[in-house]
Short mmCIF file of C-alpha atoms in Angstrom, two decimals:
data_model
loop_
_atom_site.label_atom_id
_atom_site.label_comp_id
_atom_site.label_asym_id
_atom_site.label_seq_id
_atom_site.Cartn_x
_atom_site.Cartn_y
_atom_site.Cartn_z
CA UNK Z 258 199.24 -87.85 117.11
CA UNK Z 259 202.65 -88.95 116.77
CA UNK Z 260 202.72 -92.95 116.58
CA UNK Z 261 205.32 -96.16 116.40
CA UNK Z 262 204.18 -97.93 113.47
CA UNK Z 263 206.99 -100.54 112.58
CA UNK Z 264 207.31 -99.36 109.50
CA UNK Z 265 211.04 -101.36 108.57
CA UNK Z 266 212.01 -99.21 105.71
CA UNK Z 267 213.73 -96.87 107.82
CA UNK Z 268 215.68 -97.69 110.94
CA UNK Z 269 214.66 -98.11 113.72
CA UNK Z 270 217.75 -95.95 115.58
CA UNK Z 271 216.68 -93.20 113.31
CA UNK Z 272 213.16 -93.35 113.88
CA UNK Z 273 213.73 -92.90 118.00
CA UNK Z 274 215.69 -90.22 117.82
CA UNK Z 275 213.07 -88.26 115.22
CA UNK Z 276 210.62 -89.36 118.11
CA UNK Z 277 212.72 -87.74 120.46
CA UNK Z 278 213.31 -84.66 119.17
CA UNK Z 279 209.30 -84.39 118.61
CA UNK Z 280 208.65 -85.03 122.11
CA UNK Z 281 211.42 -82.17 123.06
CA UNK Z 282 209.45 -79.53 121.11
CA UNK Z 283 212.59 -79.71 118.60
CA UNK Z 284 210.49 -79.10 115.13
CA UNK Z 285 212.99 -77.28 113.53
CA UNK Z 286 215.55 -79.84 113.96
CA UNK Z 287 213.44 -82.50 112.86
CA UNK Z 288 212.36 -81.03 109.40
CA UNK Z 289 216.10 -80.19 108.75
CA UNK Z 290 216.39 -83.73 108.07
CA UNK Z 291 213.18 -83.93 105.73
CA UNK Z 292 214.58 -84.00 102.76
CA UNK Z 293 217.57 -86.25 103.05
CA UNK Z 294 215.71 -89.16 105.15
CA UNK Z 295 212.59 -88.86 103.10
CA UNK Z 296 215.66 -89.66 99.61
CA UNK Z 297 217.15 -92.25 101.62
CA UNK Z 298 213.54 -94.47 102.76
CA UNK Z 299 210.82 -92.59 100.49
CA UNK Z 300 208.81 -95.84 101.75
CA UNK Z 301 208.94 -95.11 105.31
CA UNK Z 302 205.54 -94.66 106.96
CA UNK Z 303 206.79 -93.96 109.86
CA UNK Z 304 208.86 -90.73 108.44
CA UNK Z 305 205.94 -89.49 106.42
CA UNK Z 306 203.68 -89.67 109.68
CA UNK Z 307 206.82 -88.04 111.87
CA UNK Z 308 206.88 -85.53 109.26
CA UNK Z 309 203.66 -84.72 109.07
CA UNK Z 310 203.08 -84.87 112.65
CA UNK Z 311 205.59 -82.14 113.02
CA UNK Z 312 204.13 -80.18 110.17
CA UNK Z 313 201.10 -80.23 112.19
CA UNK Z 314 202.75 -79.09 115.44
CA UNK Z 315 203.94 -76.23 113.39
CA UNK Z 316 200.40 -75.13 111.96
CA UNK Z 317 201.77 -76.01 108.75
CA UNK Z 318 198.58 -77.52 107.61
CA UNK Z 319 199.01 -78.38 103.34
CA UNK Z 320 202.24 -79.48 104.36
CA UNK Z 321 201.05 -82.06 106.87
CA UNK Z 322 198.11 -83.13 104.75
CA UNK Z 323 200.87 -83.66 101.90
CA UNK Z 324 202.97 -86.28 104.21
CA UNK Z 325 200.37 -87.86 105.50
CA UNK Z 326 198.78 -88.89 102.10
CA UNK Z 327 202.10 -90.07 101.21
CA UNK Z 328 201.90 -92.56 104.06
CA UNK Z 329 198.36 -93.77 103.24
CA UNK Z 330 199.56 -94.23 99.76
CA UNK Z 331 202.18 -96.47 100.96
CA UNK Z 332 200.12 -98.21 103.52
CA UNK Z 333 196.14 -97.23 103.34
CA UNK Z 334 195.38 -99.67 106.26
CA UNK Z 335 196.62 -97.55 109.22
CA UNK Z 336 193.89 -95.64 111.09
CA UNK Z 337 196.07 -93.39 112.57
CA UNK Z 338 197.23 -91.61 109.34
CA UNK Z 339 194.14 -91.04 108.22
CA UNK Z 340 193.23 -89.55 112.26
CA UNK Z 341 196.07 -87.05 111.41
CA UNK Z 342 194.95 -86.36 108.16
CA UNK Z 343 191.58 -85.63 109.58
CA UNK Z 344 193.41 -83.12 112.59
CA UNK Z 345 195.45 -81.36 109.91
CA UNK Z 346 192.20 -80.75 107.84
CA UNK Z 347 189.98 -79.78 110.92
CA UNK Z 348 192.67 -77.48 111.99
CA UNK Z 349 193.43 -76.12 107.87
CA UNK Z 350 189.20 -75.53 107.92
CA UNK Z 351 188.61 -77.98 105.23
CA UNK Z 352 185.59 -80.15 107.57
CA UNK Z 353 184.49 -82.15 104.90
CA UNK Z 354 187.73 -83.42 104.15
CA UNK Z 355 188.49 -84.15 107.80
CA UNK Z 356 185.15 -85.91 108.12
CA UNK Z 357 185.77 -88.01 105.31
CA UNK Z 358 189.41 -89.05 106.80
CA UNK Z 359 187.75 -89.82 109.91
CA UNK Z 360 185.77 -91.67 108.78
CA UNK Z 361 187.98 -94.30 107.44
CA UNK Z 362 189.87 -94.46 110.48
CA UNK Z 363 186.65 -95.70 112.32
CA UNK Z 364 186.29 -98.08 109.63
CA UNK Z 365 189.58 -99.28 110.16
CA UNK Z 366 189.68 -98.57 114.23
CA UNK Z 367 185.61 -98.44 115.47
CA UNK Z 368 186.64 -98.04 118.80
CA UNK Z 369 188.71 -95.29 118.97
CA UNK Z 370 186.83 -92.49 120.75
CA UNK Z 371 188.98 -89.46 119.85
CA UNK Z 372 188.29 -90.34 116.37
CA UNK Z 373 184.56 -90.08 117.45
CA UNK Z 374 185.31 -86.70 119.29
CA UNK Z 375 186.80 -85.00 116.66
CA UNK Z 376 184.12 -85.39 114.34
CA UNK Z 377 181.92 -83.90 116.42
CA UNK Z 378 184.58 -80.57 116.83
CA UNK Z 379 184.27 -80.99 112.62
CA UNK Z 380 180.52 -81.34 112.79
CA UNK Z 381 180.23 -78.50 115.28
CA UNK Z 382 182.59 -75.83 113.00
CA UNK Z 383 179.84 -77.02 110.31
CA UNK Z 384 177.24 -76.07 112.60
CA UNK Z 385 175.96 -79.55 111.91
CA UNK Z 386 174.68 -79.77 116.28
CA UNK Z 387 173.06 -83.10 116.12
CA UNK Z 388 175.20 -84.88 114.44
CA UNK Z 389 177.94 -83.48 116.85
CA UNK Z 390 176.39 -84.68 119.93
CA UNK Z 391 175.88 -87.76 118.18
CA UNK Z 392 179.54 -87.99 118.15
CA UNK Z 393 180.46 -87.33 121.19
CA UNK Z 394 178.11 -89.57 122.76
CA UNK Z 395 179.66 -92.02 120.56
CA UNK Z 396 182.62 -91.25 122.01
CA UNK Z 397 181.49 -91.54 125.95
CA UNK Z 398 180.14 -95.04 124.97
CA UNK Z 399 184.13 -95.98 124.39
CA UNK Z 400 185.12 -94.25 127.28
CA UNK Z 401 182.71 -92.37 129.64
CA UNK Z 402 185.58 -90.16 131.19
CA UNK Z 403 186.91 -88.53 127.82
CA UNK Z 404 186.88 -84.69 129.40
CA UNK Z 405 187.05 -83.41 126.02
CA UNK Z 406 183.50 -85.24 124.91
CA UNK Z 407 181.87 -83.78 127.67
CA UNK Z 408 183.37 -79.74 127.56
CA UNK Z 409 182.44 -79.87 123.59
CA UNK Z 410 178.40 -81.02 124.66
CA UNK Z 411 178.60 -78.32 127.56
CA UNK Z 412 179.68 -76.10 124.83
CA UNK Z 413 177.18 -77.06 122.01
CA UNK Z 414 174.89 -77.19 124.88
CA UNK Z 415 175.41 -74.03 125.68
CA UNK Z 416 174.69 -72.89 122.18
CA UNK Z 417 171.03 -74.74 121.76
CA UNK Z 418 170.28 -73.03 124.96
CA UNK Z 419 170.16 -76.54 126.61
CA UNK Z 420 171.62 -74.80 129.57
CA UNK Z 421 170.67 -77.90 132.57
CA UNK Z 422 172.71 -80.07 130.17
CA UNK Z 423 175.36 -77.94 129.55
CA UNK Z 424 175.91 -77.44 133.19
CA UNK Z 425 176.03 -81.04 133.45
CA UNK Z 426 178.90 -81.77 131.15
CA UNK Z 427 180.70 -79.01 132.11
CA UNK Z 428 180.28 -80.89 135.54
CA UNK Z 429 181.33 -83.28 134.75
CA UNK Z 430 184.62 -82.01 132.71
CA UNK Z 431 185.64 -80.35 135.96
CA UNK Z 432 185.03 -83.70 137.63
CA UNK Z 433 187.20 -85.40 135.57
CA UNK Z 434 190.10 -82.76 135.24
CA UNK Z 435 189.73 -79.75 138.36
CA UNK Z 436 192.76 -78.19 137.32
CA UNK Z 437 190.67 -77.56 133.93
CA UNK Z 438 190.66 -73.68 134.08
CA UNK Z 439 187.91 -73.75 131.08
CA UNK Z 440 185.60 -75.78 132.13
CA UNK Z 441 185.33 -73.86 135.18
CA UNK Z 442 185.17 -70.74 132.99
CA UNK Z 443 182.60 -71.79 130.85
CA UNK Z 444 180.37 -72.96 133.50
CA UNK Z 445 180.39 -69.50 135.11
CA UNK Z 446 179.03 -68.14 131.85
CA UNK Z 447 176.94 -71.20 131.63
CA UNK Z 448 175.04 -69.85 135.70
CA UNK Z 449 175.60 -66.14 134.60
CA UNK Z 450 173.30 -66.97 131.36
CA UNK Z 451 170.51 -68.34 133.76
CA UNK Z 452 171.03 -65.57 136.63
CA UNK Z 453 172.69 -67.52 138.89
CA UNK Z 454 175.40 -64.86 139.65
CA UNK Z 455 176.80 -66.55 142.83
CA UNK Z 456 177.82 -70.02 141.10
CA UNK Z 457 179.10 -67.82 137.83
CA UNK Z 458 181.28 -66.23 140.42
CA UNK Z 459 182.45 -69.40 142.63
CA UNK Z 460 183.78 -70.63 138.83
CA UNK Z 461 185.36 -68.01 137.67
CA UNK Z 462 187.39 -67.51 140.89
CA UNK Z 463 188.31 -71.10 140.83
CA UNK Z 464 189.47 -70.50 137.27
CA UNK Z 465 191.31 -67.87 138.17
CA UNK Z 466 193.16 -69.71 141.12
CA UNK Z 467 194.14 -71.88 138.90
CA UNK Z 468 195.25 -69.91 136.50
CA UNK Z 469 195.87 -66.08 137.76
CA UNK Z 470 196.52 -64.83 134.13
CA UNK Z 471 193.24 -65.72 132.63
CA UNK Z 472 192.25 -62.72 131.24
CA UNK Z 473 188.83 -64.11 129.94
CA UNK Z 474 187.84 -65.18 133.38
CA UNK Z 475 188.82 -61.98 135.23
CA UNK Z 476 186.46 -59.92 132.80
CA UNK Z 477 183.47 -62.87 133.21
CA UNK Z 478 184.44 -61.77 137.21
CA UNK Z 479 183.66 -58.39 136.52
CA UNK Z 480 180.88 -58.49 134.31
CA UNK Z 481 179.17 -60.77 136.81
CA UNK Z 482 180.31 -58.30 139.85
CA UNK Z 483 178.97 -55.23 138.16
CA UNK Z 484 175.20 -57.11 137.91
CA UNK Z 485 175.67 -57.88 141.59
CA UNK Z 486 176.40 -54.31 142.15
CA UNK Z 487 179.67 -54.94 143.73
CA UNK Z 488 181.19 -51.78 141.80
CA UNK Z 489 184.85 -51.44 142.91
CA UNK Z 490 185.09 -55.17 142.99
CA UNK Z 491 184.11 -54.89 139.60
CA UNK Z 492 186.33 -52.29 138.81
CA UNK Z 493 189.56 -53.98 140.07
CA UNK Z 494 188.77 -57.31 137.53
CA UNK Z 495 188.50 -55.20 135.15
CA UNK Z 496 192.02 -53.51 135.67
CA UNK Z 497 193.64 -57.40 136.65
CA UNK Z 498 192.54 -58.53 133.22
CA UNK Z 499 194.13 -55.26 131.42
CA UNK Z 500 196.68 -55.71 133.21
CA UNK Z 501 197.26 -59.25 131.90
CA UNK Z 502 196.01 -58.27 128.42
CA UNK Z 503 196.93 -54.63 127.82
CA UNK Z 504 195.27 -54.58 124.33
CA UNK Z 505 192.09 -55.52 125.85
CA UNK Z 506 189.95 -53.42 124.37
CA UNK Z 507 186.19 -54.38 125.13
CA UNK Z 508 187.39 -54.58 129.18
CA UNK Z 509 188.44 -50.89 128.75
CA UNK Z 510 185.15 -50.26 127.29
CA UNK Z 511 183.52 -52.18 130.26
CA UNK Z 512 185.99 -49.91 132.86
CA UNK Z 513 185.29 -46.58 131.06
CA UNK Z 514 181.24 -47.31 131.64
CA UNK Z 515 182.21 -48.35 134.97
CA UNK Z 516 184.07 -45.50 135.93
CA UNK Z 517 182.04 -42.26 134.23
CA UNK Z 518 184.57 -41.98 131.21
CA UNK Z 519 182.72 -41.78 127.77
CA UNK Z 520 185.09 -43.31 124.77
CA UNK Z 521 184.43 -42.57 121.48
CA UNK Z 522 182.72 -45.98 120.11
CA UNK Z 523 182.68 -49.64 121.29
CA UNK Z 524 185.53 -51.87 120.29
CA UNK Z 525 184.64 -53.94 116.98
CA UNK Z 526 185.40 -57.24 118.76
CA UNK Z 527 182.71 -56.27 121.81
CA UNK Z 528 180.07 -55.56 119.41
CA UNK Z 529 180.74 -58.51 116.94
CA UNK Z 530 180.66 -61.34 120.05
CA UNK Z 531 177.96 -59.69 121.66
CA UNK Z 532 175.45 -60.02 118.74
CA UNK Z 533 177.07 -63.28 117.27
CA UNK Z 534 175.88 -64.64 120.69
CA UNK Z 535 172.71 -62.71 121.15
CA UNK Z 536 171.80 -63.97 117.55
CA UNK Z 537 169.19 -67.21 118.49
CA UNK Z 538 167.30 -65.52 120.74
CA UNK Z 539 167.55 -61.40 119.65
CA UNK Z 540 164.14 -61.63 117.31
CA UNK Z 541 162.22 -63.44 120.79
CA UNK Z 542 163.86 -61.09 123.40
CA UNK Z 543 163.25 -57.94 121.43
CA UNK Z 544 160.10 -57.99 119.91
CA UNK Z 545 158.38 -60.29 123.07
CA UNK Z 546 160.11 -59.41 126.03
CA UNK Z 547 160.92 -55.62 125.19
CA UNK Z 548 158.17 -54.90 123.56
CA UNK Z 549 160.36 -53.14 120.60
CA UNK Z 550 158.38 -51.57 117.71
CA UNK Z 551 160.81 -49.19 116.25
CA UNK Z 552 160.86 -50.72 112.81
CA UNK Z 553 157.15 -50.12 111.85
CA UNK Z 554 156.96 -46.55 113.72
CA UNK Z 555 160.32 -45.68 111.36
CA UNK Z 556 158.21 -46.94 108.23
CA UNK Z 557 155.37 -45.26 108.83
CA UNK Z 558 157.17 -41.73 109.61
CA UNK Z 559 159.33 -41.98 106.49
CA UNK Z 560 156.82 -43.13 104.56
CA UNK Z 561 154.05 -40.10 105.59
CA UNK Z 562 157.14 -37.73 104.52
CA UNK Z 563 157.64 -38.81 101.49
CA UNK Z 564 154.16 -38.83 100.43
CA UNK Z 565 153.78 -42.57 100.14
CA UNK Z 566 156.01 -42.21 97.39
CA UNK Z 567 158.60 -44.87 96.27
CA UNK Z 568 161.49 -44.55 98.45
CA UNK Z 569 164.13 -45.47 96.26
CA UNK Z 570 167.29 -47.39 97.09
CA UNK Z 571 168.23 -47.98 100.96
CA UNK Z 572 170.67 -49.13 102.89
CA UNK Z 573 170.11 -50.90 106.17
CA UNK Z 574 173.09 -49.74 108.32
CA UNK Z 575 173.58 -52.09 111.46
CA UNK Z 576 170.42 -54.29 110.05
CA UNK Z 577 170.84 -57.06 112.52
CA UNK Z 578 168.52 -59.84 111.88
CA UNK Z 579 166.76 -57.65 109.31
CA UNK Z 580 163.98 -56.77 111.14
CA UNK Z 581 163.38 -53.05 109.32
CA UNK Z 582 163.54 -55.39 106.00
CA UNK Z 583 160.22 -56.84 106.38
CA UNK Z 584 158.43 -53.74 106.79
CA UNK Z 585 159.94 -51.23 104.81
CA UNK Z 586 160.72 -53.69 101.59
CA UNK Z 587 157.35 -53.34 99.69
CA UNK Z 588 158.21 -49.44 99.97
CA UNK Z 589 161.45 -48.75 97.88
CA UNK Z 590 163.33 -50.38 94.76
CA UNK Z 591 166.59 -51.68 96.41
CA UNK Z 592 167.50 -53.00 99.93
CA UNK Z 593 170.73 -53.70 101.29
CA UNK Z 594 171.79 -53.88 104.60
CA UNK Z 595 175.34 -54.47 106.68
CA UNK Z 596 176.19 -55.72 110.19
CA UNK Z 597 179.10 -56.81 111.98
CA UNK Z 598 178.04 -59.69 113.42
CA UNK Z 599 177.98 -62.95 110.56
CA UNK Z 600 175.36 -64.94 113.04
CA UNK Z 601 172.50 -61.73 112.77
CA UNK Z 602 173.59 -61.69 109.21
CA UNK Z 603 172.80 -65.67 108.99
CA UNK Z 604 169.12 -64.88 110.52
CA UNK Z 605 168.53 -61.94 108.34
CA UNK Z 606 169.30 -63.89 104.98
CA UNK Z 607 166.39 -66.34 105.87
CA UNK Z 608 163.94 -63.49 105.51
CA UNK Z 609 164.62 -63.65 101.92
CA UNK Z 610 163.91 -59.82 101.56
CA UNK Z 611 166.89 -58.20 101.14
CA UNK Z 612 168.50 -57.61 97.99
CA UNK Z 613 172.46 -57.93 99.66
CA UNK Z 614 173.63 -58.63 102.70
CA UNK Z 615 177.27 -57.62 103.89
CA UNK Z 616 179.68 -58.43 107.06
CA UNK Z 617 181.09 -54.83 107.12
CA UNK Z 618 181.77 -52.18 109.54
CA UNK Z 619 179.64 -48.99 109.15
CA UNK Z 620 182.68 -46.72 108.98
CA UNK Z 621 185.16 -49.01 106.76
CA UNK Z 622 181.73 -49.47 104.46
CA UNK Z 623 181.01 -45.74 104.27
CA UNK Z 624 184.68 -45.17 103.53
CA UNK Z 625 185.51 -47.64 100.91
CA UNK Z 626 182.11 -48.57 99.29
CA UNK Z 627 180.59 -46.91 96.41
CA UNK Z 628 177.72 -44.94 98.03
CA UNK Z 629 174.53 -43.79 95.85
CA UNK Z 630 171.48 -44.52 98.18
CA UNK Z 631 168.41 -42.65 99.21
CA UNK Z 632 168.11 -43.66 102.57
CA UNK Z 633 170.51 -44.53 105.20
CA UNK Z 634 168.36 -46.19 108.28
CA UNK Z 635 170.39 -47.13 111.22
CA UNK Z 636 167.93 -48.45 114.08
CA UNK Z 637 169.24 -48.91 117.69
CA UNK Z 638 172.91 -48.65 115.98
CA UNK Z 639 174.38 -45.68 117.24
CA UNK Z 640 173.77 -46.52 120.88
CA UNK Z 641 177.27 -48.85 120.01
CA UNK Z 642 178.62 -46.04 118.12
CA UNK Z 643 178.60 -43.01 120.63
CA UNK Z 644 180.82 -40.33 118.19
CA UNK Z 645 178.57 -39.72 115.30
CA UNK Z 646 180.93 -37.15 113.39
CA UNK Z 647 182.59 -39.31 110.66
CA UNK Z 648 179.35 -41.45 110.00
CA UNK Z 649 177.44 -38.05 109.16
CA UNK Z 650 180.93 -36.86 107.21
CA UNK Z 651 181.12 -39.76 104.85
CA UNK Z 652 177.39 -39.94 104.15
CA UNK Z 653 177.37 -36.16 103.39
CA UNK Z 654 180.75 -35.96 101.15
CA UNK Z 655 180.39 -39.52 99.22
CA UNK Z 656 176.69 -39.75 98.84
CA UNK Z 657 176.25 -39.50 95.23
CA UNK Z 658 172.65 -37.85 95.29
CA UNK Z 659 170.78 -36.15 97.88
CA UNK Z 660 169.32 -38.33 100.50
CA UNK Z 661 168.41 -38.99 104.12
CA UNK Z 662 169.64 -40.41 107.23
CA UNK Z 663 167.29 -41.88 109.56
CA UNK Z 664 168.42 -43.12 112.60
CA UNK Z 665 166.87 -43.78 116.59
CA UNK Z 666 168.90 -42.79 119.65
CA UNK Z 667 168.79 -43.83 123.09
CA UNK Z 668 167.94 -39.69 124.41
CA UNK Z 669 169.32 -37.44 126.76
CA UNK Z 670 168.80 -33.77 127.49
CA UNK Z 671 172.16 -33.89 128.31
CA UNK Z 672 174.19 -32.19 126.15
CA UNK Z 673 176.59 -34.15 123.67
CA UNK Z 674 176.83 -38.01 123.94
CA UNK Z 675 177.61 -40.59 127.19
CA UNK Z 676 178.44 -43.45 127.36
CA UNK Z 677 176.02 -45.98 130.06
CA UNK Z 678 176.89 -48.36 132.56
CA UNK Z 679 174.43 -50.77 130.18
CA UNK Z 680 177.27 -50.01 127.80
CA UNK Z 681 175.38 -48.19 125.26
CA UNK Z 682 175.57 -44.74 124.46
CA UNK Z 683 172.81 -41.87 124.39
CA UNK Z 684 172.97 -38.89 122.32
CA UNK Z 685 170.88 -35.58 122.85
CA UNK Z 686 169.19 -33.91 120.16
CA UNK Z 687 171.36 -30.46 120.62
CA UNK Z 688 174.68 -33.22 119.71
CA UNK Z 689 172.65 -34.38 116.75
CA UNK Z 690 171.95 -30.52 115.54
CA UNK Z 691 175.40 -29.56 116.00
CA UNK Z 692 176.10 -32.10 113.44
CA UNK Z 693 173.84 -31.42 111.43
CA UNK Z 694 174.92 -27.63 111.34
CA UNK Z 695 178.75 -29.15 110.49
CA UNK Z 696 177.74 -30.94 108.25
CA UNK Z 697 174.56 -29.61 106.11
CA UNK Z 698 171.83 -31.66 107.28
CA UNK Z 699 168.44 -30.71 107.59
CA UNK Z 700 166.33 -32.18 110.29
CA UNK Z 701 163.14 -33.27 108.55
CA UNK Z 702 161.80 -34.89 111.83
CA UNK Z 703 162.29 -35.47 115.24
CA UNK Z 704 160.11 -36.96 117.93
CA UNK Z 705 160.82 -38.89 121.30
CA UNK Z 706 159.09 -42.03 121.68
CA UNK Z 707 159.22 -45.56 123.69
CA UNK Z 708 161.74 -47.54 122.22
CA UNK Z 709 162.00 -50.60 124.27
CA UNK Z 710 161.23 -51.96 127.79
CA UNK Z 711 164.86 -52.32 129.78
CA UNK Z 712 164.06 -53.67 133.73
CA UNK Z 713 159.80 -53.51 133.22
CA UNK Z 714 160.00 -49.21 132.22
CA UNK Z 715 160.68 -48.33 128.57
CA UNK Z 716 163.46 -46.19 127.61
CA UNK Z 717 162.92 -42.93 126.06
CA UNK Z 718 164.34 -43.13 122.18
CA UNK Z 719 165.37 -39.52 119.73
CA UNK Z 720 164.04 -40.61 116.09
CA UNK Z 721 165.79 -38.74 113.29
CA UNK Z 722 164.52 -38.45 110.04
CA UNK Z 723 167.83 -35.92 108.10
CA UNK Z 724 167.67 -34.71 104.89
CA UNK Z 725 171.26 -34.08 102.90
#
């Protein structure tokens, strides 16, 4: 936040027409002059703040956080320098830091409610929830119409799984602003979440009159089409938000489900936000509402095979909240496991059973990792894979031992691989032997079996138990 503050060590001509140039988007211009000024009045507040403020503007973080120390050295009794110190070290991910500066600008300015509001964004990067909310409701006490108190709540709202409340403050952000495009956005996502398809809808068109290159919105449109069955509707938000976003990748995975074309795997960035948001509640909706028991019958098969026998090292490929971990830990000598998504991995390090844990792609692991284990187990992993071939190669050719793979499927007697409108991919079991054939595997079991409920009727799994 760019400020007057008086400061009489520079003048006052030159100080308007930094101000200027800031307010006409000139950075460039303005930290031309940097040097020379800052030789000429190296007591100026109001340089070291224009500086830094322009630093900031640039996403030149350390070099903001630099000037604006300067100023509080010179003057420590302006709550506005430390407020920018705290933005530049919210924005250079340093929370603590930015906490701590916001804090003494409330001590020095207790009724400024952005200062309130951007400690919660701080608190909320932290993950810190409650004491977020107790910021911004801080903040609505100074001023009950700050939109940006109430679309951070609908968001952490939104999070908790407080979903009446997040509706609420979304609301009431739309209220406030209507020509907010992300509000309106994120309360459509906020009614899909609880099945309300026609109010998800209603927002995300009104986002998208506002703003007809929204990308985000026109694939929230789709997705929420699709479940309404509205196919070719569907299919045309799909192609707008291509269209708008060429690089797009998980809506060209949504179109090519839509529209009967298998691709090879599902975009990284799909898979990652899916199960970063599907984290909280994954462990409930799995093992409660689908009924999944996967985990144990994989245990007890691999277990039977090898004779009750030690099962040596293992890695956990796609491990998710580490669900196989608990089970199959007591039964070998090392367990490690890898997923994309950071919030399963966050849930699976609480178990405590696991020997490592790893963000990591299966592929880019297999490929760069040293690999010596005796079991590979990927469970309900390579229905977001779809083309097995270079998972089986790299296991095969880098494996420094003999070992197994041991993985579940979503089945199909037909031949090869598909990919669903559900957006998962099934694999038959003559796919699965022509790989093994490539590649030297020997099947050392297969059986079908119920792998999880999906709309009341359980879906009919392939489990694979390889030997290499």
């Amino acid at each position: 936040m760019l400020e007057k503050i008086n400061n009489k060590s520079a003048p006052k001509e030159v100080v308007k027409a930094l101000v200027t140039l800031y307010h006409q988007g000139k950075f460039d211009e303005i930290l031309k002059q940097e040097n020379e000024l800052i030789n000429l009045y190296p007591d100026s507040v109001d340089l070291h703040n224009i500086f830094g403020s322009t630093n900031l503007a640039l996403n030149q973080f350390k070099s903001a956080i630099g000037n604006f120390k300067k100023a509080i050295k010179i003057n420590p009794n302006l709550p506005i320098i430390f407020y920018n110190l705290g933005l530049s070290f919210h924005y250079d991910k340093n929370f603590e830091s930015a906490l701590s500066s916001y804090k003494k600008a409330i001590k020095l300015n207790p009724d400024h409610a952005d200062t309130y509001c951007n400690m919660g964004m701080s608190f909320n990067e932290k993950g810190d929830f409650k004491r977020a909310i107790k910021s911004y409701r801080k903040t609505l006490e100074i001023n009950p119409d700050h939109i940006g108190a109430h679309y951070n709540l609908g968001a952490i709202y939104s999070k908790t799984g407080e979903l009446n409340l997040a509706i609420k403050n979304y609301k009431k952000a739309t209220a406030l602003n209507p020509k907010n495009t992300s509000s309106y956005n994120s309360l459509g996502e906020v009614y899909y979440s609880i099945g309300n398809l026609n109010e998800s809808i209603i927002n995300y068109k009104k986002a998208i009159g506002l703003q007809p290159t929204f990308w985000q919105a026109y694939y929230n449109l789709g997705i929420a089409l699709n479940d309404q069955g509205k196919l070719e509707e569907a299919i045309e938000a799909f192609n707008k938000a291509i269209s708008i976003k060429p690089d797009y990748a998980t809506a060209k995975h949504m179109l090519s489900a839509l529209t009967g074309n298998t691709n090879e795997t599902a975009p990284r960035e799909y898979v990652e936000n899916l199960f970063d948001n599907y984290a909280k509640k994954f462990e409930n909706s799995l093992l409660d509402k689908l009924e999944y028991k996967i985990p144990k019958l994989i245990r007890d098969i691999i277990i039977k095979i090898n004779n009750n026998e030690t099962l040596g090292s293992l890695l956990d490929l796609g491990c998710g909240t580490g669900l196989l971990g608990p089970e199959i830990k007591n039964h070998c000598s090392k367990l490690e496991g890898i997923d994309l998504s950071n919030e399963m991995l966050t849930i699976a390090k609480q178990k405590n059973v696991y020997d490592k844990l790893s963000q990591f792609d299966i592929v880019e692991y297999l490929c760069s990792m040293p690999l010596g284990f005796d079991y590979y187990i990927a469970l309900d992993v390579f229905i977001y894979v779809g083309e097995l071939t270079e998972i089986f190669r790299l296991i095969k050719s880098r494996n420094k031992k003999p070992g197994h793979l041991v993985f579940s499927t979503e089945h199909t007697e037909k031949d090869g691989y598909h990919l669903l409108r559900t957006l998962r991919y099934s694999h038959s079991k003559s796919y699965i032997e022509n790989l093994c054939k490539k590649f030297d595997y020997n099947i050392s079991h297969f059986s079908t079996n119920d792998l999880r409920k999906e709309k009341g009727d359980f879906l009919t799994g392939g489990i694979y138990v390889l030997s290499f």
